[in-house]
Coordinates of C-alpha atoms (C1' of nucleotides) in Angstrom, one line a residue:
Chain Z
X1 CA -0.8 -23.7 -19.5
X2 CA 1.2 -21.9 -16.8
X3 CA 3.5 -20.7 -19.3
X4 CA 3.3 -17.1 -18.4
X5 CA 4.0 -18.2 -14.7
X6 CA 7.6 -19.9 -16.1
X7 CA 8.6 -17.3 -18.3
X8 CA 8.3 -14.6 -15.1
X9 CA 10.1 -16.8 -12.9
X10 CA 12.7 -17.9 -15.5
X11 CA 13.2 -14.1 -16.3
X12 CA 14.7 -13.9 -12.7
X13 CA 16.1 -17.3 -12.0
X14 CA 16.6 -20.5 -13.7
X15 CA 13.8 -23.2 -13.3
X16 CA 15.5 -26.7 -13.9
X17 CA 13.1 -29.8 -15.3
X18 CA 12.0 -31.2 -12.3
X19 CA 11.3 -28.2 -11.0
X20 CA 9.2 -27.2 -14.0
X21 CA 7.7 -30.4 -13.1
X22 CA 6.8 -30.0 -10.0
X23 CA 5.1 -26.7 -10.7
X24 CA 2.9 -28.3 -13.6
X25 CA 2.3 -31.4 -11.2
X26 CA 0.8 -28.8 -8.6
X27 CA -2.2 -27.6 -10.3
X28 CA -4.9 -29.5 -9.6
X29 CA -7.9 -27.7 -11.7
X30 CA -8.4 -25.2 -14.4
X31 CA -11.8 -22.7 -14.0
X32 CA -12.6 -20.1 -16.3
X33 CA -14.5 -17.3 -14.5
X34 CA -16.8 -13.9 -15.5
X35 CA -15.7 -10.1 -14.9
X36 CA -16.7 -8.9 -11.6
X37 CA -17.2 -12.2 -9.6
X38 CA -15.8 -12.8 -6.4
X39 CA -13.2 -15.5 -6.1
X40 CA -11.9 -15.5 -2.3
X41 CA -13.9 -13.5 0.5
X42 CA -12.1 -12.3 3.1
X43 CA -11.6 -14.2 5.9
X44 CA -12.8 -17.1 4.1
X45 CA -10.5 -20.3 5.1
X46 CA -8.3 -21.8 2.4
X47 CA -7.3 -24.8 0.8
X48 CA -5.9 -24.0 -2.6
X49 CA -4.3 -20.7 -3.9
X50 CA -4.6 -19.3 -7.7
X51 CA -2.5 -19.0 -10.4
X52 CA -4.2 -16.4 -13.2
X53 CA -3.4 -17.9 -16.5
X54 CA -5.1 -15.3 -18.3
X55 CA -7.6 -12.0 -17.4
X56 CA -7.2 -9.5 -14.4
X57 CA -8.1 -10.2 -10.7
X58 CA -7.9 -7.4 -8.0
X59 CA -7.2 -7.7 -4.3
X60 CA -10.0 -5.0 -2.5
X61 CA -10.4 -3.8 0.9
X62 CA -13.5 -1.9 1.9
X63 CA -14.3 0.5 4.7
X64 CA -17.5 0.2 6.7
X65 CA -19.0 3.5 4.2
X66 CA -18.8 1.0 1.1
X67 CA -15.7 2.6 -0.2
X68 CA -13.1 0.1 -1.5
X69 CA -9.3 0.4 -2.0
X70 CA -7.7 -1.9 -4.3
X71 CA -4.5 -3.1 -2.8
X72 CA -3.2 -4.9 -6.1
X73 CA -3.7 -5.8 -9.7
X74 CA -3.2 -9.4 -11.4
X75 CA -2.3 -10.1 -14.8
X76 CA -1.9 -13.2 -16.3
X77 CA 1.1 -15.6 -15.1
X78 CA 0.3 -14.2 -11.1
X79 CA 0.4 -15.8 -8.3
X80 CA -2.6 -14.2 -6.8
X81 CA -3.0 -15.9 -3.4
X82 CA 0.1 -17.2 -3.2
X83 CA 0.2 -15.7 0.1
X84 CA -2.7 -17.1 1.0
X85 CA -0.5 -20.8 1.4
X86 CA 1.0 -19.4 4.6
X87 CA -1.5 -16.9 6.0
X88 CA -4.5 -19.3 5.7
X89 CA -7.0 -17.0 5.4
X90 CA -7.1 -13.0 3.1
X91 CA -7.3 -10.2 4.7
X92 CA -8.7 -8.7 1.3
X93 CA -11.4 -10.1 -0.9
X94 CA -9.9 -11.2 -4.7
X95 CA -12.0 -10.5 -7.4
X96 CA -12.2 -10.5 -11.2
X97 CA -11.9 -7.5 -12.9
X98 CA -11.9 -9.1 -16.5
X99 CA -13.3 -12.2 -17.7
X100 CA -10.2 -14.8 -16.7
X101 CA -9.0 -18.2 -16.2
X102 CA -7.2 -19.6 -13.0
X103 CA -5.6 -22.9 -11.8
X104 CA -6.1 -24.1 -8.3
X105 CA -2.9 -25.3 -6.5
X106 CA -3.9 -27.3 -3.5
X107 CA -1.8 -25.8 0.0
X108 CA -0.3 -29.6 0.2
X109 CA 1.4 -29.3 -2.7
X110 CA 3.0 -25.9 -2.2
X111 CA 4.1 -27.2 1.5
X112 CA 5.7 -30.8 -0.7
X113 CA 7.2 -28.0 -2.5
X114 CA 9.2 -26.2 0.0
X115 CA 9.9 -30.0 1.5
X116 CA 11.8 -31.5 -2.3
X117 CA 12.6 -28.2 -4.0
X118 CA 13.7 -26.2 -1.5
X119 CA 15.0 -23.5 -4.3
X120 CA 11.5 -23.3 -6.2
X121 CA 10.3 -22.5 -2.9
X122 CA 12.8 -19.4 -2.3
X123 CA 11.9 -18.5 -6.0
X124 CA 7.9 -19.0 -5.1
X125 CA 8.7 -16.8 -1.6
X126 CA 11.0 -13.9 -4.0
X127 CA 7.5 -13.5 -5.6
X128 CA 5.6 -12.9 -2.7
X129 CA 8.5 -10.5 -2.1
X130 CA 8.1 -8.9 -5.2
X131 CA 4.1 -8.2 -3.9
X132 CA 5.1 -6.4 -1.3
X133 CA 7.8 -4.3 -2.9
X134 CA 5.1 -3.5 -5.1
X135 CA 2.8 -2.7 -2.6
X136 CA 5.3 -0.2 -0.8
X137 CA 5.4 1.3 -4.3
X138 CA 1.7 1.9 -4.3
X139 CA 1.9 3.4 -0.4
X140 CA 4.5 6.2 -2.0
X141 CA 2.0 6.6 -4.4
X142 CA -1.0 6.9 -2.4
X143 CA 0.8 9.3 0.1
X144 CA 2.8 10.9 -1.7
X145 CA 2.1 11.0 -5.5
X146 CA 0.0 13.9 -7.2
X147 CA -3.2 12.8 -9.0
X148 CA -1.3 12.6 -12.1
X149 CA 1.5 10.8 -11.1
X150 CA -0.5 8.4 -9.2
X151 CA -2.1 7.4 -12.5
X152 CA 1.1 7.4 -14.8
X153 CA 2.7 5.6 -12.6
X154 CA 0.2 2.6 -12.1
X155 CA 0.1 2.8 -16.7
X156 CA 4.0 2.7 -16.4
X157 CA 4.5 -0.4 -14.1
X158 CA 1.4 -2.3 -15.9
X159 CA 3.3 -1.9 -19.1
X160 CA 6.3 -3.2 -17.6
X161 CA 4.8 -6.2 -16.0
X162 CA 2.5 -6.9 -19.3
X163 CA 5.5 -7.2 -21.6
X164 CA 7.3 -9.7 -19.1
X165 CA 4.4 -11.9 -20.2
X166 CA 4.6 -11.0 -23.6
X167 CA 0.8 -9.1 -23.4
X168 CA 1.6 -6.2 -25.2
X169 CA 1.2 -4.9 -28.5
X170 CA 4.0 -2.2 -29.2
X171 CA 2.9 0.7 -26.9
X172 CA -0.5 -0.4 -26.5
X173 CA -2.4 -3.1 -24.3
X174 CA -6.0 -4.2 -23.3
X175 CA -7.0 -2.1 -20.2
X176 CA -10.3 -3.5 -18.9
X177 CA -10.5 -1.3 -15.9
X178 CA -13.3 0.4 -15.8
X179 CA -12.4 4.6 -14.1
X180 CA -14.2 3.6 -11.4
X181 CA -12.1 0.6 -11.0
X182 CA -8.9 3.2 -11.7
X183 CA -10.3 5.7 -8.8
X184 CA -9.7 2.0 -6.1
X185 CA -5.9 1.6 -7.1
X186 CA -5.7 5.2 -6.8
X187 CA -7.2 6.2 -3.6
X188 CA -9.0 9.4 -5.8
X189 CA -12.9 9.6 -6.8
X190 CA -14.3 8.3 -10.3
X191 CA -14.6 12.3 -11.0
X192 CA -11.3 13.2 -10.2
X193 CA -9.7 10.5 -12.5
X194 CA -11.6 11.3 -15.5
X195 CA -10.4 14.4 -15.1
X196 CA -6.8 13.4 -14.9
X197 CA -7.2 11.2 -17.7
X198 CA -8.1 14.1 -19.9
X199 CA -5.1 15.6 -18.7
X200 CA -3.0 12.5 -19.4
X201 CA -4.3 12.8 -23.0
X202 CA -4.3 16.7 -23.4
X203 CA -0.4 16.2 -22.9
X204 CA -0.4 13.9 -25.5
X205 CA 1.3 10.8 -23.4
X206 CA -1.1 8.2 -23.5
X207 CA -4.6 7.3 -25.5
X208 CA -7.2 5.4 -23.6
X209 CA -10.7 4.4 -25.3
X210 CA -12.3 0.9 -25.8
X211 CA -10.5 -0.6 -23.3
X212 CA -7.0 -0.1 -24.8
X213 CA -4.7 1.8 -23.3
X214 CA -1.6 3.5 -25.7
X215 CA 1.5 4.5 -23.7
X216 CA 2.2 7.5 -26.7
X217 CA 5.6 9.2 -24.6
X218 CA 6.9 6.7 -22.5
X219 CA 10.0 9.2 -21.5
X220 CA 7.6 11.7 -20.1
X221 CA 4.8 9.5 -18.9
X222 CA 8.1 7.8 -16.5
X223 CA 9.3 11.2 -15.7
X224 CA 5.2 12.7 -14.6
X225 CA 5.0 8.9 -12.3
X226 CA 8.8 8.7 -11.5
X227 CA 9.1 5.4 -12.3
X228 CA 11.6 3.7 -11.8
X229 CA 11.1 -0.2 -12.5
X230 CA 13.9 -1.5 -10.0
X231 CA 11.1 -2.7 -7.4
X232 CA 10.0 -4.8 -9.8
X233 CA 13.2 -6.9 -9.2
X234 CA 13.7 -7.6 -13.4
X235 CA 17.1 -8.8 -13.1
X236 CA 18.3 -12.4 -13.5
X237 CA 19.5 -13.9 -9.8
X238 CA 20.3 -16.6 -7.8
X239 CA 18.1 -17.6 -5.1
Chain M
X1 CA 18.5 -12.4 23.0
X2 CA 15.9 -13.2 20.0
X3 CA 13.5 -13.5 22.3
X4 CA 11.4 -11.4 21.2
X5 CA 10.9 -13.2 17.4
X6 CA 10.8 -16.5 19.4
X7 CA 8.0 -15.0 21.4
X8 CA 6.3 -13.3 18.1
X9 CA 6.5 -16.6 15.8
X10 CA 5.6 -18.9 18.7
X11 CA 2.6 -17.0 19.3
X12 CA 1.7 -18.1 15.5
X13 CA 3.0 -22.0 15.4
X14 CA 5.1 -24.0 16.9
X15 CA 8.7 -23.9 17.3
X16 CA 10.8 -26.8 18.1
X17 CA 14.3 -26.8 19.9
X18 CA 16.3 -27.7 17.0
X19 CA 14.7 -24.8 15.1
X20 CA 15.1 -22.6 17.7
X21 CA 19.0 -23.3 17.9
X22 CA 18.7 -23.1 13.9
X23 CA 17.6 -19.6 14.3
X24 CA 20.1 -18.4 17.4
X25 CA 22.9 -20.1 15.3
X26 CA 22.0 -18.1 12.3
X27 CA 22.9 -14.5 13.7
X28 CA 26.4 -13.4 12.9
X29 CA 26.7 -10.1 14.9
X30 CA 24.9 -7.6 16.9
X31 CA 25.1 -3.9 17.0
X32 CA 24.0 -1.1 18.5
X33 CA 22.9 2.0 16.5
X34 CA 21.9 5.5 17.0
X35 CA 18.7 6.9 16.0
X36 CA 18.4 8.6 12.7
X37 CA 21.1 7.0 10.9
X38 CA 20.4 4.2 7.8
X39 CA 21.4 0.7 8.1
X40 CA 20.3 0.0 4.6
X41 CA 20.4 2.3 1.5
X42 CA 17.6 1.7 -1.5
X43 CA 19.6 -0.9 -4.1
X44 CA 22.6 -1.5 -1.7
X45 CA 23.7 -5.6 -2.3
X46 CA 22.9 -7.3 0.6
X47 CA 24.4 -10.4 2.7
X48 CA 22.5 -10.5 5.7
X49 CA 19.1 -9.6 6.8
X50 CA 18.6 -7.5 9.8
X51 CA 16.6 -8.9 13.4
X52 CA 15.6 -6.1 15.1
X53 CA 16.3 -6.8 18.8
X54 CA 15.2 -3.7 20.6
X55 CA 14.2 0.2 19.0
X56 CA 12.5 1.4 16.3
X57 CA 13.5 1.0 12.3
X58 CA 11.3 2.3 9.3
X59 CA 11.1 1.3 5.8
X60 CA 11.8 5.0 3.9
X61 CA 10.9 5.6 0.6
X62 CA 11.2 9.2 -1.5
X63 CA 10.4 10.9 -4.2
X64 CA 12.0 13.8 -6.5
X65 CA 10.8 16.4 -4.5
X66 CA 12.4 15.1 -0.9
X67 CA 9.1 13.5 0.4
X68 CA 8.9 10.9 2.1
X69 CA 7.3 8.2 2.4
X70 CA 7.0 5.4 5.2
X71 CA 6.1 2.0 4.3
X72 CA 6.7 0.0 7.4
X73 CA 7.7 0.7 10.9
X74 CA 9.1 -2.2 12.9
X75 CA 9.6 -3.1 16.5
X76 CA 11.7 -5.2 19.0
X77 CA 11.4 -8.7 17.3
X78 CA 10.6 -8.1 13.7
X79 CA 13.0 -9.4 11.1
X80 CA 13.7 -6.0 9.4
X81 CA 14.1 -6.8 5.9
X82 CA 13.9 -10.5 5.7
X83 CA 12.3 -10.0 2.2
X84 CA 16.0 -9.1 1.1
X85 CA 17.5 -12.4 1.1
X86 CA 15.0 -13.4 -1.9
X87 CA 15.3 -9.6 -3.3
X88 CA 19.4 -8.9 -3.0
X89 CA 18.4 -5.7 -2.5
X90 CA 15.7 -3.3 -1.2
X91 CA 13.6 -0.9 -2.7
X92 CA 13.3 1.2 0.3
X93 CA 15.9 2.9 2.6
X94 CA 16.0 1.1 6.3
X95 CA 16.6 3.7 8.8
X96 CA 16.4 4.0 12.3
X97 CA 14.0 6.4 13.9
X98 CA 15.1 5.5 18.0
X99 CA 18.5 4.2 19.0
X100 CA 18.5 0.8 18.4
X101 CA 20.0 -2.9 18.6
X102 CA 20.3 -5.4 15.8
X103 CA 21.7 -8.6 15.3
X104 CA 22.8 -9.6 11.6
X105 CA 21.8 -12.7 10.2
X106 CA 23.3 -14.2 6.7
X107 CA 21.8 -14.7 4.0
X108 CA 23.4 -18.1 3.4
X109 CA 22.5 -19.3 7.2
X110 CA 18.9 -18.8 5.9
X111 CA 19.2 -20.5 3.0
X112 CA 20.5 -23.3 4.5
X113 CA 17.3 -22.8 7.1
X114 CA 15.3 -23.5 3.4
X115 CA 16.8 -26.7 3.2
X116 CA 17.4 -28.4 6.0
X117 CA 14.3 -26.9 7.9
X118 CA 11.9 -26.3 6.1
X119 CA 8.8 -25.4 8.1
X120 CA 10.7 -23.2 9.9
X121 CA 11.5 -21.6 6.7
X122 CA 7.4 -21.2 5.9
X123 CA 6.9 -20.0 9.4
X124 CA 9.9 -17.0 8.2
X125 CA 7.4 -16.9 4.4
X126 CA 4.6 -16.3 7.0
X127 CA 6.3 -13.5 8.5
X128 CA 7.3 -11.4 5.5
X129 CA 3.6 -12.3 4.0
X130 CA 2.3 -10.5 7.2
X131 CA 4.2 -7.4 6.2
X132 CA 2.7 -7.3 2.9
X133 CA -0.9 -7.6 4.7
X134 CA 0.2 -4.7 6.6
X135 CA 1.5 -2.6 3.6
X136 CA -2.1 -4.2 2.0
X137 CA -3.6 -2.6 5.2
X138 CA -1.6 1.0 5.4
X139 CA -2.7 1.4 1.4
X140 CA -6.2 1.5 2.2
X141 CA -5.4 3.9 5.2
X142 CA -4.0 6.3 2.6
X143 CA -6.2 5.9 -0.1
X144 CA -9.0 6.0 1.7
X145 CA -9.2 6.7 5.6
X146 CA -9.2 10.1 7.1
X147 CA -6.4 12.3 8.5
X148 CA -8.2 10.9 11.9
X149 CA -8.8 7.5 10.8
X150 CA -5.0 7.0 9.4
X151 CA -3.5 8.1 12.7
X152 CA -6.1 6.4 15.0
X153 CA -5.3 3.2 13.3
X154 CA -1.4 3.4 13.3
X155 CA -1.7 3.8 16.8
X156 CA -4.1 0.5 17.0
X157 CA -1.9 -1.4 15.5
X158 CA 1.3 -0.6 17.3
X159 CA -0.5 -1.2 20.8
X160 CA -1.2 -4.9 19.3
X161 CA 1.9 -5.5 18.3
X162 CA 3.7 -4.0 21.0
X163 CA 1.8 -6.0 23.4
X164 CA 2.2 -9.1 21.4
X165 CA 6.2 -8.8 22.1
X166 CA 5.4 -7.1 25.6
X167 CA 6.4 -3.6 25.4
X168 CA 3.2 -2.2 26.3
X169 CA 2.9 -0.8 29.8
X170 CA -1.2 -0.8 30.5
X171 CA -2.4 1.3 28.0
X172 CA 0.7 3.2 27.3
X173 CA 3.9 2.3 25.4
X174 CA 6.9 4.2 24.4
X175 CA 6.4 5.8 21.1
X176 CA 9.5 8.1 19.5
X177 CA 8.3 9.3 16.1
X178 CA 8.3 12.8 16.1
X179 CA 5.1 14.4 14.1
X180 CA 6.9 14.6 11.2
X181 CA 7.9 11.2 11.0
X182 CA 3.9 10.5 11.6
X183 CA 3.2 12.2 8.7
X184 CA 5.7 10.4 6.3
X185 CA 3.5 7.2 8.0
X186 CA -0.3 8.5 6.8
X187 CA 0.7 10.5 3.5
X188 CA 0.3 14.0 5.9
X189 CA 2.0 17.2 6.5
X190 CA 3.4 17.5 10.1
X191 CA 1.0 20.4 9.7
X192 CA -1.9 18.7 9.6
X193 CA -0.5 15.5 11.7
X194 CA -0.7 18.4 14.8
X195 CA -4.3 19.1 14.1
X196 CA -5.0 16.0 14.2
X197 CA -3.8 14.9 17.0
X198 CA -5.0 17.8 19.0
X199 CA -8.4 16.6 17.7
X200 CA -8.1 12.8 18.9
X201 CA -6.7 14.4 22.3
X202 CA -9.8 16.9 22.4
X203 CA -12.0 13.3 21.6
X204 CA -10.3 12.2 24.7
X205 CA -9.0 9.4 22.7
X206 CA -5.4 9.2 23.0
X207 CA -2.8 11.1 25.2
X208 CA 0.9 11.8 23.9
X209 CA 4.1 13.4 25.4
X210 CA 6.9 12.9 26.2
X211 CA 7.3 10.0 23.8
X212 CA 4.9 8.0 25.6
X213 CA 1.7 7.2 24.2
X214 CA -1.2 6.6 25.8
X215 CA -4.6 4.5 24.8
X216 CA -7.4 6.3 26.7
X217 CA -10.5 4.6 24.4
X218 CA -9.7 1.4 23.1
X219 CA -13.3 1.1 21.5
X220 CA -13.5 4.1 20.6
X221 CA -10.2 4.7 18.8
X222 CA -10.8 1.6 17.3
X223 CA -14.2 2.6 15.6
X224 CA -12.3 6.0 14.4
X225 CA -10.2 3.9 12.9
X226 CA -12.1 0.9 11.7
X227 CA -9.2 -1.2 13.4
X228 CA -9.9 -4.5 12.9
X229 CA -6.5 -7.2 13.9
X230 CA -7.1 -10.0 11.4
X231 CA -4.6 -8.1 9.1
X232 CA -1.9 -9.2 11.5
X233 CA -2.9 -13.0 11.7
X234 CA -2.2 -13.5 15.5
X235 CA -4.0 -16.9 15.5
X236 CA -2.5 -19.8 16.4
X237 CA -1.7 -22.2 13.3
X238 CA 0.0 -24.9 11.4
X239 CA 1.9 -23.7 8.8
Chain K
dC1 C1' 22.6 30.7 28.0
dG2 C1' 21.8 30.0 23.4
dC3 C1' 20.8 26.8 19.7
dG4 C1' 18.4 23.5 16.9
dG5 C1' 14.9 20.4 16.6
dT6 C1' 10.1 19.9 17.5
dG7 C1' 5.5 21.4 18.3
dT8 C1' 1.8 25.0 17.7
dT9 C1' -1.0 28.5 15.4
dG10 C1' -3.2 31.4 11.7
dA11 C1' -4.5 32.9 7.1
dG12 C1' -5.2 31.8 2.6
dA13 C1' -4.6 28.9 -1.6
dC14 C1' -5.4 24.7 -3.9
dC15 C1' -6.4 20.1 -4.8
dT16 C1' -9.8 16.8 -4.5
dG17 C1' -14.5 15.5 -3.2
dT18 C1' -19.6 15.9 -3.5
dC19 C1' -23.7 16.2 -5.8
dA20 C1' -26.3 16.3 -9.8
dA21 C1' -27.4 16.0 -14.5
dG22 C1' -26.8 14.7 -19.1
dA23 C1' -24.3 12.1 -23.0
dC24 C1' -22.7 8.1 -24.9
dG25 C1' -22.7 3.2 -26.1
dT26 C1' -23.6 -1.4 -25.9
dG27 C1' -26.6 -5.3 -25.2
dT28 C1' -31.3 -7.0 -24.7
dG29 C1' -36.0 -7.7 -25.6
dG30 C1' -40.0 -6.7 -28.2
Chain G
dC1 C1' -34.8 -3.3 -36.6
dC2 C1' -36.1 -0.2 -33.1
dA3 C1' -36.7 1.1 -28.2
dC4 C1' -35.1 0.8 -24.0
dA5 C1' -32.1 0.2 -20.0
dC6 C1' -28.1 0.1 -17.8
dG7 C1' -23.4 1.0 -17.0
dT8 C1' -19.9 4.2 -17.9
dC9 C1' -18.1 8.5 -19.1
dT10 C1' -18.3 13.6 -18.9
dT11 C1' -19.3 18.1 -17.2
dG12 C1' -20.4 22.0 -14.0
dA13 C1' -20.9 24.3 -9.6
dC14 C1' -19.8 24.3 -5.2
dA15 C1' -17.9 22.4 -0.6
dG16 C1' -14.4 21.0 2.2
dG17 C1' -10.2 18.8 3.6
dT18 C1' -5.4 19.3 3.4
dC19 C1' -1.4 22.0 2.0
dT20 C1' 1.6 26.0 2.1
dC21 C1' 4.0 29.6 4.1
dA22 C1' 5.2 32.0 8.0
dA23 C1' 5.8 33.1 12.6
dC24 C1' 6.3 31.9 17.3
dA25 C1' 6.6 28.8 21.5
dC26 C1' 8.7 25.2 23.8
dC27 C1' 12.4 22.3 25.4
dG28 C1' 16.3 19.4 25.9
dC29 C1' 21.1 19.7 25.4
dG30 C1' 25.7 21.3 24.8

DNA sequence: CGCGGTGTTGAGACCTGTCAAGACGTGTGG
DNA sequence: CCACACGTCTTGACAGGTCTCAACACCGCG
């Protein structure tokens, strides 16, 4: 059931029994939940944090005009709130993008975590870690990146992070997002990315249509993005 | 000497003597640097993690082309790059961008903080989680705010947490980015950074020289900016 | 006193946004 | 099975914010 969630963390540390244990023993309830619902409002006080087991969740900010930036992405073996154990409270709203089911792990049993296995905790904080690297990796982007780049770039590290869960299919995986949905992570209008994407596909390095998305040149889609996946923190460690 | 982080977490939960001594005992050394140099490279293999005791670092990051891209700035009594005891290594140069002083803290002392203390290790989770909801926060400032709205919110959120260490002065605190280095903050040119700033000075919003900033419309700044402090979680709480 | 870094200003180019309309496609109800 | 509706994608014309390039002013410091 959370077998996407061990096979991340055991790609980057080892997981013992009792450990595996603990994490199985923490989930208190399973949910299945439609596209474009709401899970956690911002602000809203919490008790439990998700694990996504399977489908894509979004964390979104909005300004005060109704425009929304979308600060991350979720795929299936996340952590989504995870951060949400020490902070108490989002300071973004978390929402479904795709239909998807989640497991609720009550805040009591993360804190009995970091009390008997101090080491899962290290290895649950390394992934809130791993957020934020990511995060800093979307504020180069955002700032800095060109249109094009911005978009190759979020295809290159969704590629990356979809084939650590064993969600791909050779060069190709299920993209639900909608362009609308791409503009948010991108900081661009709808307009403007549908007019990248044409020019993503006019260069011949990717194919996007019917919600499956075709990395066709990986080499040059990396080299358009500079990507580079070492803030993904891939490697085996010790914590 | 870590007074300043004592002050910052206590403001949050509380700390008790024994993990107060925890936390003095676990710096090794301090030094004083210069401004402008890098106390951390992107991907260097780390030991300790770096308390900031007085000055100003940034987290740098940069692209092909020589831009650059800020990610964090931090202040007397943030822990620098706590997130690279769980990482081994950053993503992001850490530089200094006004002379500074630093005390080094091992990687193994915190560990052992983990295990033998543990809330006090959740209350150092809490911190590293509230630099991701500030990268979370700066994300939607790029992708989204205005040239005015970007600046007029770094500046709200440096009086905050500048005052929350108390290194404000009224409405004024020191403030030694040049306006280039403001422009690798809000994805700018230095260019446009100037106009901009003539702009919230013509607003009679903010004044700045001399490397002294000064807040001349808290409201109104703060509506330019859609400032809004929950992102930095200065509540008081049990973690 | 001169130098280098920083701040300021102007003109023009370019990337991205805005607004609006129509095409497409899929699911629903008649 | 068809008609319709809604969301999504696409396209065009134009506006506007930001960038680029370049020159000059300012100022602290050696």
């Amino acid at each position: 059931m959370i077998e996407a969630q061990l096979l991340r963390l055991r790609r980057r540390d080892v997981v013992s029994a009792a450990e595996e244990a603990a994490l199985r023993g923490a989930v208190r309830e399973v949910r299945e939940i439609a596209a474009d619902a709401c899970l956690v409002r911002e602000g809203q006080p919490l008790k439990d944090s998700i694990l996504l087991l399977d489908g894509w969740l979004a964390r979104s900010k909005g300004l005060a005009n109704g425009v929304r930036q979308i600060t991350a992405l979720h795929i299936c073996g996340d952590f989504a709130d995870l951060h949400g154990f020490t902070l108490g409270y989002l300071d973004h709203d978390l929402v479904t993008v795709a239909p998807s089911r989640i497991a609720l792990v009550p805040h009591d049993r993360l804190q009995a975590i970091t009390e008997k296995f101090p080491h899962l905790g290290r290895l649950l904080w390394f992934t809130t870690n791993v957020d934020a690297a990511t995060h800093r990796e979307w504020s180069l982007s955002l700032g800095r990146r060109s249109a094009n780049g911005r978009i190759a770039h979020l295809f290159c590290e969704l590629f990356v992070r979809l084939a650590l869960v064993e969600r791909t299919r050779g060069d190709s995986f299920d993209f639900p997002l909608t362009q609308d949905e791409i503009s948010c992570c991108v900081g661009l209008t709808s307009v403007h990315v549908n007019r990248t994407l044409q020019e993503l596909r006019r260069q011949g390095l990717i194919q996007l249509e019917r919600r499956e998305l075709t990395i066709l040149d990986h080499g040059r889609l990396r080299q358009v993005a500079e990507f580079d996946p070492a803030y993904l923190y891939l490697e085996k460690r010790k914590i």
